[in-house]
Amino acid sequence: MPLDLPSLLSQSSCDRPLSAIRGLLPLESRPGLISLLAGKPNPSGFPFDSITLRLKPTVEGSKDAQGNPVQITIDGSDLERVLQYGSTNGDVMLQRELTKLISRVHHRTRDNGEPDGVFALAIGSGSQDLLYKTISILFNPQDTVLVESPVYPGFLPELETHRVKAVGISTDEQGLSSQALRDTLKSWNSSDATKELRFPKAIYTVPTGANPAGTTASTERKREILAIAREYGLLVLEDDPYYFLTFENMSEDALKQERALSYFALEREDADKWGYGYVLRFESFSKILSAGMRVGFMMGPPTLVNAVVALTASSNLHASGPAQAMAGELMQYWGTDGFLRHTHNVARMYKERRDMFGRQLDTILGRGEDGKQAPIATYVTPVAGMFYWIKLHLPPTDGAPEGDSYRVISEKALEFGVLAMPGGAFFVDKRKTPYVRTSFSLIEPQDAHEALLRLRRAVESAWKDAGYNEIPAMNT
Ligand SMILES: Cc1ncc(COP(=O)(O)O)c(C=O)c1O
């Protein structure tokens, strides 16, 4: 059965009046129409004549056929358009380029190669902007949402503000556990943990290189989860900013790189029975073009995407025009093949960093170079993204038989001169946990080595403080 999308909208979203001006703006493009409508500034007052983009010499497509550096210039009517107030759901050029990308990567096309037409696309000021608005358009106070546990903490504050209950679903080496999801839903009305709560509307997951756990779900795992979502009438919020940073089985040829299918792509399977609309997908340029550009995008059922766009119409109006133009012009110049080659190169760079950091981890917190050292941490090697989620071997503390990384990190490790993210922040209940999130995106080998040595000293010192002269062997 298709999902009843209008019933998912929050009261505030249903009550939101149409923006009087933004509702009429599309009519301005009608041929022959003279518009006195919008309070748009006169562009002759804008000082910019052109914007020129120059690519780093090592980047995909940075040189033309003669080997000369390529310049991409945004000027004329294109520049005028993006310097002006623009379309609420995103600039027309970037919309066009993204539609091509989405159709290709997520296979959302008809037989004639055109987009399948059952999804809408909206561009935002980063995916965080779109996630934040999605929470507002979906949830009423006391509604429930399921979140993978541990969860990206950027999703939680807005839930709290809206007094939405988040229920954590446990994860394994592939992230969100389909078994745990099914068990939770099956026992919803009988389990003490959930029986007083409303039945959830949605499940939130980061399927690739999850923040913080670094886990990546296989296509098969996603199939299982989508099947459960369909069975129980849940919307899947697929937050996938690390999708293109997949470095498992890297292919020599960027265009042949295999990645797990997205939930959004998987919706095509059994669409005859279930219809479309169970997946709202979020992507971002932050990790592959620039984080400061603040360009992200969402795709999914028009009812929900348009509700987010209506909220944008009364908040920030649209994402920055010049930032969208930078992305749109670059994507047009690269074409989808060039974009995929670029992201492949970025993924390769992260893989090298992952390998370097992983080796240092094995040497310093793991079994050591000769394999004889007593390990003081366990971790799963990430196949995408930029995080190692490390379980430290810590002395037990009150209510935490496996120890609590919070004090060890925020006091001891800091004293020794290293900073990482204590794991408690990534759980809905802010529990005590021995986990810590480390990022290998920026760190150079020398600093990684020193940072992990300091982390080791902090753990050793915590055991000493707890009265142990020697660290007991950990269960691995
Ligand atoms: C899982 C996840 N979602 C969303 C975001 C926000 O990304 P953006 O820069 O596109 O707003 C991040 C940023 O780190 C993230 O890790």
JSON list of C-alpha atoms in Angstrom, two decimals, residues 31 200 209 339:
[
{"chain": "A", "resi": 31, "resn": "PRO", "atom": "CA", "xyz": [5.91, 35.33, -21.97]},
{"chain": "A", "resi": 200, "resn": "PRO", "atom": "CA", "xyz": [6.68, 5.99, 14.92]},
{"chain": "A", "resi": 209, "resn": "GLY", "atom": "CA", "xyz": [30.11, 5.75, 6.38]},
{"chain": "A", "resi": 339, "resn": "PHE", "atom": "CA", "xyz": [31.56, 14.52, -11.41]}
]
